[in-house]
Amino acid sequence: MSRQHTEEAVDTAPTSAGRRNFLKGSVVTAAAAPMILTSRKTQAQVVVIPPSPPVQPWKEELPTETKVLQPVASLDPAPLTTAHVGAGECGRGDHPRFAELAVDPLYYRLRAMENPDWVFNPAYPPQPVWGWQGSDGQVTAPGPTILARYGRPNIVRISNELPQDHIGYGSPEISTHLHNAHNPSASDGFPGDFFSPLKAGPNLSVPGQWRDHFWPNIYAGIDRFGGIGDPREALGTCFYHDHNLDFTAPNVLKGQIGFYLIYDAIDSNNEHDENPAALRLPAQPYDYPILLQDMRFDANGIQTYDQFSPEGILGDMVAVNGKIQPVLKVARRKYRLRVVNGGPSRFYSVNFITKVDTRWPWQPFIRIGTDGNLLPRPLYNQKIIEISPAERADIVMDFSMYPIGTELFMVDRQVQIDTRGPAGIGPGRRILKIIVDREPPEPDVSRVPLTLRGLPTITAAEIASAPVRTFVFDRNNGQWAINNQLFDVENPRVVVKKGSYEIWELVNPSGGWHHPIHIHLEEGRVLSKRDIEAGVDIPLKAWEKGRRDVYVLPPNTSMRVFLRFRDWEGKYVMHCHNLVHEDHAMMLRFDIEP
Ligand SMILES: [Cu+2]
């Protein structure tokens, strides 16, 4: 059972002593009255929460380059297979295949710390966030970007220096997940592996100040293909974020998130690459990640959240890289923009507009990636990006089409009134202003080639012989459940053999809720999608046909996903990435056995 549910019965109304005691000292009391789920699936009694106070738009400037975390020369004590229990490391499991794969690693220090004076917008007072310290010593939320490379392992020493006497929403333990990298279980940020100097999750042996995460930067398929695996399995757009059991939504909202981009020989971060296989896509600093998070602020302009409501709070402000309605200044050339939906609950449909005479036409871009992965071929002349929580879109925009001084706006056109899911497209609101303010210092030689990265093969025989498991995502007594069961961090609900493959059928029978389902460790391929009420197949969208790690289930929808389970053993999770649903138990543990 998860922590929240051991403290009180799952169907307890949000007036129990535990919640009251918590709320007494919390900033959420004033603004966030609870929502009460009724027994009817599609109805909930929604208490209206006051809107966030107005902001001053287009005042804060985003950095023109993503802030990169630099490696350190060494770590003291030197990382070992076994945890340095006694020297401050929490009691994690051993690093598997460490001697084999931790060859010539890069070392990083990633420190979770409070910044007491973060400014989301000049209209709001400086306030604490739980960010990450960058190489310049500053603590930012999102944290610094790690630029990784396939074949070069990273050992990231993550330390928890958050205030342990914290009162309010969020919980100062962490378990950092590198969303969907092919990583060993002990370094995956399993929800029950949360740690602080004072507390250890149920899957750790002792608390600690820090934990070494062994992120080997290998492709899936090392057992079959040898070396560093199958390059067709590459992920590029990853992000690290807290996965603390029951507290993921508040901790991520407080800033426990950052980008992790992985390059390789073809997606090489080098526009001048002479390797004929290299794609030469726009490279750093013109490869720019953009994180979207929905946030709510109280009457005093202080961020607020209700971590005990099973419907959470839908943010009515959209933070773009931690700022509300900021400005990004770009050079007149191509940019690769990696748009990441950091949740907790808002879906986005974003496009770009600029004023032409009296009109605001939608501006074109090329979509090159879906979730973490490059598509086999670019999608040209795209105008809108639809992304659910945790989904990503990798696009190339050519700002050389615009004269210096042009202002563009990134607009979210998604209508959404509660955390249940999107409700159509509207006129939208502007969330980021982009100003083309300079010529690039050198000619733009980047390009978008006609082919990007091929897909790994799945044979008809494999599909025919794959065992099928069905998972139903629905509510159970006001909590979120999978096959009518709540998350059990101690016991696997599914055990699969390493090297095997299966079809997982994901079913959302509810009439009201959308569930973006995330499966750790491996990308899957959607074989089919079905409207279960009408009994007909639904055609897949172009970007749903690539490798995926988020499977968006609208109401009354099922999906069949082909998955392999490779290279690593141990405990992993599948869960809804609406972080409210995840925290309220819509998660299951699956184990991979030898
Ligand atoms: Cu969900």
PDB file of N, CA and C and ligand atoms in Angstrom, residues 514-516 576 578 581 586, ligand 1:
ATOM      1  N   HIS A 514      -9.558  11.264 -19.066  1.00  0.00           N
ATOM      2  CA  HIS A 514      -8.477  10.885 -19.981  1.00  0.00           C
ATOM      3  C   HIS A 514      -7.314  10.363 -19.139  1.00  0.00           C
ATOM      4  N   HIS A 515      -6.682   9.306 -19.587  1.00  0.00           N
ATOM      5  CA  HIS A 515      -5.532   8.778 -18.862  1.00  0.00           C
ATOM      6  C   HIS A 515      -4.335   8.628 -19.805  1.00  0.00           C
ATOM      7  N   PRO A 516      -3.328   9.475 -19.643  1.00  0.00           N
ATOM      8  CA  PRO A 516      -2.089   9.260 -20.396  1.00  0.00           C
ATOM      9  C   PRO A 516      -1.210   8.248 -19.660  1.00  0.00           C
ATOM     10  N   CYS A 576      -0.645   6.085 -14.630  1.00  0.00           N
ATOM     11  CA  CYS A 576      -1.200   7.228 -15.334  1.00  0.00           C
ATOM     12  C   CYS A 576      -0.286   8.415 -15.078  1.00  0.00           C
ATOM     13  N   ASN A 578      -1.161  11.559 -15.626  1.00  0.00           N
ATOM     14  CA  ASN A 578      -1.841  12.639 -14.936  1.00  0.00           C
ATOM     15  C   ASN A 578      -1.366  12.474 -13.498  1.00  0.00           C
ATOM     16  N   HIS A 581      -3.609  11.399 -10.707  1.00  0.00           N
ATOM     17  CA  HIS A 581      -4.034   9.998 -10.712  1.00  0.00           C
ATOM     18  C   HIS A 581      -2.909   9.092 -10.227  1.00  0.00           C
ATOM     19  N   MET A 586      -3.140   5.180  -9.175  1.00  0.00           N
ATOM     20  CA  MET A 586      -3.319   4.550 -10.485  1.00  0.00           C
ATOM     21  C   MET A 586      -1.941   4.179 -11.044  1.00  0.00           C
TER      22      MET A 586
HETATM   23 CU    CU B   1      -5.300   9.134 -15.343  1.00  0.00          CU
END
